[in-house]
Amino acid sequence: PLMKVVMCMSRIEIKIGGFGGQGVILGGLILARALSIYEGKHAAFTQEYGAEARGGSSASAVVVDDERVDYPYPVNPDILVLMSQGAMKSYLSSIKKGGMLITEKDLVKIEKMPEEVAEFHSIPATRLAEEIIHNKIVTNIIMVGFIAKVTGLVSKENVKRSVLEMVPARVRDMNEKAFEIGYNYDEGAE
C-alpha cells in the first residue's frame, strides 16, 4: 500500500544509516546508479560519516525524482534503512509520516515504533552474510537486495546489474549470491 502511494509521488528520499565498515556508502551508490542509469530517473547521492573510519557513524542518501533533483539532501526520508543502533538513535525521528522503515534485525532494537512509520521490514543481513556466505563484508549487498524487493522502487535486474558493475570482478559471484539472499529473504520464515 505505501509503495503504491510513494510511486505516484515525484520525489522519493532514501536514507541508509549504519556504522563505518558496513558498506552503507556503497549500498547507496548501487541504488543511485540503478535508479539513474537503468531506471531513467534523476537521482542524487550524498554521504556522511564521522571522523572515525571503521565503527564510526556513516550514512548515505539517494534522492530520486522524475524531474531534476533540486535539493540533493533528504529532509524526511520516505524510506529509512537502519543498520545499527547508533543510526536508529540518529535518524529514526527524521522519517516521513507514512514512511517505510527497514532495519538490520539483529543490530537494531526499536522500543517504540514511531507513528510516522506506515510499513516496517527487517532482515538479519549480517547473520545471513556470516552463516551462508561466511563473510560479513557482503551484509550491505544482502540489504540492497532486500531494499529492492520490499520497496519495489527499482527492478531486480537493474539493481543486480548495478551491484555486479560496482564490485571487483574477483568477488562478483559472492556479491551476486548475497544480492539473491537479500532479495529472496522471507520475513515470515523466522
PDB file of C-alpha atoms in Angstrom:
ATOM      1  CA  PRO A   1       0.000   0.000   0.000  1.00  0.00           C
ATOM      2  CA  LEU A   2       2.706   2.520   0.948  1.00  0.00           C
ATOM      3  CA  MET A   3       4.783   1.918  -2.151  1.00  0.00           C
ATOM      4  CA  LYS A   4       1.793   2.486  -4.421  1.00  0.00           C
ATOM      5  CA  VAL A   5       1.467   5.934  -2.849  1.00  0.00           C
ATOM      6  CA  VAL A   6       5.211   6.600  -2.951  1.00  0.00           C
ATOM      7  CA  MET A   7       5.458   5.519  -6.588  1.00  0.00           C
ATOM      8  CA  CYS A   8       2.891   8.167  -7.521  1.00  0.00           C
ATOM      9  CA  MET A   9       4.973  10.830  -5.830  1.00  0.00           C
ATOM     10  CA  SER A  10       7.655  12.600  -7.774  1.00  0.00           C
ATOM     11  CA  ARG A  11      10.459  12.998  -5.178  1.00  0.00           C
ATOM     12  CA  ILE A  12      11.449   9.990  -3.053  1.00  0.00           C
ATOM     13  CA  GLU A  13      14.101  10.218  -0.346  1.00  0.00           C
ATOM     14  CA  ILE A  14      16.023   7.138   0.797  1.00  0.00           C
ATOM     15  CA  LYS A  15      18.462   7.216   3.709  1.00  0.00           C
ATOM     16  CA  ILE A  16      20.710   4.333   4.792  1.00  0.00           C
ATOM     17  CA  GLY A  17      22.405   4.673   8.173  1.00  0.00           C
ATOM     18  CA  GLY A  18      24.879   2.432   9.934  1.00  0.00           C
ATOM     19  CA  PHE A  19      28.483   2.409  11.077  1.00  0.00           C
ATOM     20  CA  GLY A  20      31.718   2.545   9.107  1.00  0.00           C
ATOM     21  CA  GLY A  21      32.627  -0.822   7.659  1.00  0.00           C
ATOM     22  CA  GLN A  22      29.041  -1.905   6.953  1.00  0.00           C
ATOM     23  CA  GLY A  23      29.130  -0.641   3.370  1.00  0.00           C
ATOM     24  CA  VAL A  24      26.288   1.877   3.658  1.00  0.00           C
ATOM     25  CA  ILE A  25      28.030   4.239   1.208  1.00  0.00           C
ATOM     26  CA  LEU A  26      28.412   1.552  -1.475  1.00  0.00           C
ATOM     27  CA  GLY A  27      24.827   0.406  -0.847  1.00  0.00           C
ATOM     28  CA  GLY A  28      23.538   3.912  -1.547  1.00  0.00           C
ATOM     29  CA  LEU A  29      25.742   4.272  -4.619  1.00  0.00           C
ATOM     30  CA  ILE A  30      24.439   0.984  -6.035  1.00  0.00           C
ATOM     31  CA  LEU A  31      20.825   2.132  -5.591  1.00  0.00           C
ATOM     32  CA  ALA A  32      21.553   5.582  -7.061  1.00  0.00           C
ATOM     33  CA  ARG A  33      23.236   4.018 -10.094  1.00  0.00           C
ATOM     34  CA  ALA A  34      20.384   1.573 -10.677  1.00  0.00           C
ATOM     35  CA  LEU A  35      17.764   4.321 -10.382  1.00  0.00           C
ATOM     36  CA  SER A  36      19.535   6.902 -12.536  1.00  0.00           C
ATOM     37  CA  ILE A  37      21.286   4.892 -15.222  1.00  0.00           C
ATOM     38  CA  TYR A  38      18.995   1.874 -15.599  1.00  0.00           C
ATOM     39  CA  GLU A  39      15.602   3.145 -14.429  1.00  0.00           C
ATOM     40  CA  GLY A  40      15.979   6.510 -16.186  1.00  0.00           C
ATOM     41  CA  LYS A  41      15.174   8.586 -13.097  1.00  0.00           C
ATOM     42  CA  HIS A  42      17.006  11.636 -11.832  1.00  0.00           C
ATOM     43  CA  ALA A  43      18.955  10.706  -8.716  1.00  0.00           C
ATOM     44  CA  ALA A  44      21.333  12.492  -6.377  1.00  0.00           C
ATOM     45  CA  PHE A  45      23.637  10.650  -3.983  1.00  0.00           C
ATOM     46  CA  THR A  46      25.139  12.084  -0.795  1.00  0.00           C
ATOM     47  CA  GLN A  47      27.159  10.574   2.027  1.00  0.00           C
ATOM     48  CA  GLU A  48      28.154  11.449   5.555  1.00  0.00           C
ATOM     49  CA  TYR A  49      30.429   9.824   8.070  1.00  0.00           C
ATOM     50  CA  GLY A  50      32.028  10.549  11.402  1.00  0.00           C
ATOM     51  CA  ALA A  51      35.708  11.284  11.953  1.00  0.00           C
ATOM     52  CA  GLU A  52      36.386   7.630  12.753  1.00  0.00           C
ATOM     53  CA  ALA A  53      36.658   5.254   9.806  1.00  0.00           C
ATOM     54  CA  ARG A  54      35.530   1.791  10.887  1.00  0.00           C
ATOM     55  CA  GLY A  55      32.980   1.801  13.669  1.00  0.00           C
ATOM     56  CA  GLY A  56      32.030   5.488  13.416  1.00  0.00           C
ATOM     57  CA  SER A  57      28.670   6.661  12.148  1.00  0.00           C
ATOM     58  CA  SER A  58      28.054   6.515   8.431  1.00  0.00           C
ATOM     59  CA  ALA A  59      25.104   7.302   6.180  1.00  0.00           C
ATOM     60  CA  SER A  60      24.250   7.615   2.537  1.00  0.00           C
ATOM     61  CA  ALA A  61      21.207   9.081   0.886  1.00  0.00           C
ATOM     62  CA  VAL A  62      19.590   8.859  -2.510  1.00  0.00           C
ATOM     63  CA  VAL A  63      17.047  11.401  -3.642  1.00  0.00           C
ATOM     64  CA  VAL A  64      15.209  10.248  -6.742  1.00  0.00           C
ATOM     65  CA  ASP A  65      12.738  12.174  -8.855  1.00  0.00           C
ATOM     66  CA  ASP A  66      11.078  12.102 -12.259  1.00  0.00           C
ATOM     67  CA  GLU A  67      12.310  15.690 -12.664  1.00  0.00           C
ATOM     68  CA  ARG A  68      15.764  17.119 -11.975  1.00  0.00           C
ATOM     69  CA  VAL A  69      16.651  16.872  -8.298  1.00  0.00           C
ATOM     70  CA  ASP A  70      16.629  20.420  -6.958  1.00  0.00           C
ATOM     71  CA  TYR A  71      17.901  19.625  -3.457  1.00  0.00           C
ATOM     72  CA  PRO A  72      20.146  16.551  -3.059  1.00  0.00           C
ATOM     73  CA  TYR A  73      19.778  16.003   0.697  1.00  0.00           C
ATOM     74  CA  PRO A  74      16.957  14.084   2.353  1.00  0.00           C
ATOM     75  CA  VAL A  75      14.745  16.189   4.596  1.00  0.00           C
ATOM     76  CA  ASN A  76      12.350  13.480   5.769  1.00  0.00           C
ATOM     77  CA  PRO A  77      13.173  10.108   4.203  1.00  0.00           C
ATOM     78  CA  ASP A  78      10.303   8.173   2.641  1.00  0.00           C
ATOM     79  CA  ILE A  79      12.425   5.044   3.051  1.00  0.00           C
ATOM     80  CA  LEU A  80      14.739   4.823   6.054  1.00  0.00           C
ATOM     81  CA  VAL A  81      17.190   1.916   6.326  1.00  0.00           C
ATOM     82  CA  LEU A  82      18.856   1.460   9.713  1.00  0.00           C
ATOM     83  CA  MET A  83      21.786  -0.935  10.025  1.00  0.00           C
ATOM     84  CA  SER A  84      22.960  -0.027  13.546  1.00  0.00           C
ATOM     85  CA  GLN A  85      21.580   1.096  16.891  1.00  0.00           C
ATOM     86  CA  GLY A  86      23.522   4.361  16.595  1.00  0.00           C
ATOM     87  CA  ALA A  87      21.873   5.077  13.238  1.00  0.00           C
ATOM     88  CA  MET A  88      18.489   4.371  14.802  1.00  0.00           C
ATOM     89  CA  LYS A  89      19.166   6.947  17.527  1.00  0.00           C
ATOM     90  CA  SER A  90      20.400   9.493  14.981  1.00  0.00           C
ATOM     91  CA  TYR A  91      17.869   9.116  12.169  1.00  0.00           C
ATOM     92  CA  LEU A  92      14.642   7.422  13.285  1.00  0.00           C
ATOM     93  CA  SER A  93      12.945  10.703  14.194  1.00  0.00           C
ATOM     94  CA  SER A  94      13.521  12.032  10.658  1.00  0.00           C
ATOM     95  CA  ILE A  95      11.297   9.506   8.841  1.00  0.00           C
ATOM     96  CA  LYS A  96       8.438  10.980   6.842  1.00  0.00           C
ATOM     97  CA  LYS A  97       4.877  10.411   8.039  1.00  0.00           C
ATOM     98  CA  GLY A  98       3.677   7.364   6.146  1.00  0.00           C
ATOM     99  CA  GLY A  99       7.266   6.249   5.554  1.00  0.00           C
ATOM    100  CA  MET A 100       8.814   2.806   5.252  1.00  0.00           C
ATOM    101  CA  LEU A 101      11.337   1.621   7.850  1.00  0.00           C
ATOM    102  CA  ILE A 102      13.797  -1.184   7.088  1.00  0.00           C
ATOM    103  CA  THR A 103      16.157  -2.454   9.792  1.00  0.00           C
ATOM    104  CA  GLU A 104      19.025  -4.875  10.337  1.00  0.00           C
ATOM    105  CA  LYS A 105      17.055  -7.246  12.554  1.00  0.00           C
ATOM    106  CA  ASP A 106      19.874  -8.316  14.889  1.00  0.00           C
ATOM    107  CA  LEU A 107      21.564  -4.917  15.296  1.00  0.00           C
ATOM    108  CA  VAL A 108      18.621  -2.519  15.635  1.00  0.00           C
ATOM    109  CA  LYS A 109      16.169  -2.697  18.515  1.00  0.00           C
ATOM    110  CA  ILE A 110      13.257  -0.260  18.444  1.00  0.00           C
ATOM    111  CA  GLU A 111      11.452   0.041  21.754  1.00  0.00           C
ATOM    112  CA  LYS A 112       8.574   2.162  20.476  1.00  0.00           C
ATOM    113  CA  MET A 113       7.704   2.255  16.793  1.00  0.00           C
ATOM    114  CA  PRO A 114       7.106   5.867  15.697  1.00  0.00           C
ATOM    115  CA  GLU A 115       3.566   6.529  14.495  1.00  0.00           C
ATOM    116  CA  GLU A 116       5.044   8.004  11.299  1.00  0.00           C
ATOM    117  CA  VAL A 117       6.083   4.509  10.190  1.00  0.00           C
ATOM    118  CA  ALA A 118       3.417   3.037   7.905  1.00  0.00           C
ATOM    119  CA  GLU A 119       5.380  -0.002   6.773  1.00  0.00           C
ATOM    120  CA  PHE A 120       8.123  -1.942   8.590  1.00  0.00           C
ATOM    121  CA  HIS A 121      10.530  -4.593   7.305  1.00  0.00           C
ATOM    122  CA  SER A 122      13.503  -6.282   8.943  1.00  0.00           C
ATOM    123  CA  ILE A 123      16.240  -8.684   7.833  1.00  0.00           C
ATOM    124  CA  PRO A 124      19.152 -10.252   9.769  1.00  0.00           C
ATOM    125  CA  ALA A 125      21.560  -9.265   6.968  1.00  0.00           C
ATOM    126  CA  THR A 126      24.756  -9.624   8.998  1.00  0.00           C
ATOM    127  CA  ARG A 127      23.811 -13.072  10.295  1.00  0.00           C
ATOM    128  CA  LEU A 128      22.833 -14.226   6.794  1.00  0.00           C
ATOM    129  CA  ALA A 129      26.170 -12.970   5.430  1.00  0.00           C
ATOM    130  CA  GLU A 130      28.087 -14.813   8.140  1.00  0.00           C
ATOM    131  CA  GLU A 131      26.089 -18.063   8.099  1.00  0.00           C
ATOM    132  CA  ILE A 132      25.518 -18.509   4.357  1.00  0.00           C
ATOM    133  CA  ILE A 133      28.433 -16.733   2.684  1.00  0.00           C
ATOM    134  CA  HIS A 134      30.839 -16.830   5.654  1.00  0.00           C
ATOM    135  CA  ASN A 135      31.831 -13.215   5.040  1.00  0.00           C
ATOM    136  CA  LYS A 136      30.042 -10.271   6.621  1.00  0.00           C
ATOM    137  CA  ILE A 137      31.554  -7.883   4.081  1.00  0.00           C
ATOM    138  CA  VAL A 138      28.501  -8.593   1.871  1.00  0.00           C
ATOM    139  CA  THR A 139      25.984  -7.522   4.533  1.00  0.00           C
ATOM    140  CA  ASN A 140      25.303  -4.339   2.544  1.00  0.00           C
ATOM    141  CA  ILE A 141      24.614  -6.266  -0.667  1.00  0.00           C
ATOM    142  CA  ILE A 142      22.136  -8.513   1.158  1.00  0.00           C
ATOM    143  CA  MET A 143      20.466  -5.325   2.425  1.00  0.00           C
ATOM    144  CA  VAL A 144      20.402  -3.804  -1.084  1.00  0.00           C
ATOM    145  CA  GLY A 145      18.647  -6.920  -2.406  1.00  0.00           C
ATOM    146  CA  PHE A 146      16.123  -6.716   0.421  1.00  0.00           C
ATOM    147  CA  ILE A 147      15.534  -2.977  -0.173  1.00  0.00           C
ATOM    148  CA  ALA A 148      14.879  -3.649  -3.876  1.00  0.00           C
ATOM    149  CA  LYS A 149      12.381  -6.381  -3.008  1.00  0.00           C
ATOM    150  CA  VAL A 150      10.327  -4.660  -0.288  1.00  0.00           C
ATOM    151  CA  THR A 151      10.195  -1.206  -1.886  1.00  0.00           C
ATOM    152  CA  GLY A 152       9.579  -2.203  -5.495  1.00  0.00           C
ATOM    153  CA  LEU A 153      11.279   1.098  -6.318  1.00  0.00           C
ATOM    154  CA  VAL A 154      13.728  -0.404  -8.791  1.00  0.00           C
ATOM    155  CA  SER A 155      13.651  -3.649 -10.762  1.00  0.00           C
ATOM    156  CA  LYS A 156      15.576  -6.670  -9.537  1.00  0.00           C
ATOM    157  CA  GLU A 157      17.512  -6.879 -12.812  1.00  0.00           C
ATOM    158  CA  ASN A 158      18.624  -3.243 -12.694  1.00  0.00           C
ATOM    159  CA  VAL A 159      19.812  -3.367  -9.086  1.00  0.00           C
ATOM    160  CA  LYS A 160      21.609  -6.655  -9.656  1.00  0.00           C
ATOM    161  CA  ARG A 161      23.304  -5.196 -12.727  1.00  0.00           C
ATOM    162  CA  SER A 162      24.415  -2.194 -10.670  1.00  0.00           C
ATOM    163  CA  VAL A 163      25.783  -4.476  -7.918  1.00  0.00           C
ATOM    164  CA  LEU A 164      27.795  -6.545 -10.388  1.00  0.00           C
ATOM    165  CA  GLU A 165      29.251  -3.456 -12.079  1.00  0.00           C
ATOM    166  CA  MET A 166      30.282  -1.805  -8.818  1.00  0.00           C
ATOM    167  CA  VAL A 167      32.087  -4.660  -7.084  1.00  0.00           C
ATOM    168  CA  PRO A 168      35.510  -6.039  -8.072  1.00  0.00           C
ATOM    169  CA  ALA A 169      35.408  -8.865 -10.637  1.00  0.00           C
ATOM    170  CA  ARG A 170      37.030 -11.344  -8.235  1.00  0.00           C
ATOM    171  CA  VAL A 171      34.064 -11.094  -5.802  1.00  0.00           C
ATOM    172  CA  ARG A 172      31.158 -10.786  -8.265  1.00  0.00           C
ATOM    173  CA  ASP A 173      29.895 -14.327  -7.654  1.00  0.00           C
ATOM    174  CA  MET A 174      29.864 -13.811  -3.880  1.00  0.00           C
ATOM    175  CA  ASN A 175      28.050 -10.480  -4.251  1.00  0.00           C
ATOM    176  CA  GLU A 176      25.536 -11.903  -6.705  1.00  0.00           C
ATOM    177  CA  LYS A 177      24.748 -14.665  -4.202  1.00  0.00           C
ATOM    178  CA  ALA A 178      24.446 -12.074  -1.410  1.00  0.00           C
ATOM    179  CA  PHE A 179      22.051  -9.979  -3.514  1.00  0.00           C
ATOM    180  CA  GLU A 180      19.865 -13.026  -4.187  1.00  0.00           C
ATOM    181  CA  ILE A 181      19.808 -13.899  -0.464  1.00  0.00           C
ATOM    182  CA  GLY A 182      18.516 -10.418   0.378  1.00  0.00           C
ATOM    183  CA  TYR A 183      16.061 -10.288  -2.493  1.00  0.00           C
ATOM    184  CA  ASN A 184      14.603 -13.703  -1.700  1.00  0.00           C
ATOM    185  CA  TYR A 185      14.532 -13.338   2.094  1.00  0.00           C
ATOM    186  CA  ASP A 186      11.161 -14.284   3.598  1.00  0.00           C
ATOM    187  CA  GLU A 187      10.397 -12.179   6.668  1.00  0.00           C
ATOM    188  CA  GLY A 188       7.736 -14.638   7.795  1.00  0.00           C
ATOM    189  CA  ALA A 189      10.134 -17.584   7.832  1.00  0.00           C
ATOM    190  CA  GLU A 190      11.728 -16.697  11.203  1.00  0.00           C
TER     191      GLU A 190
END
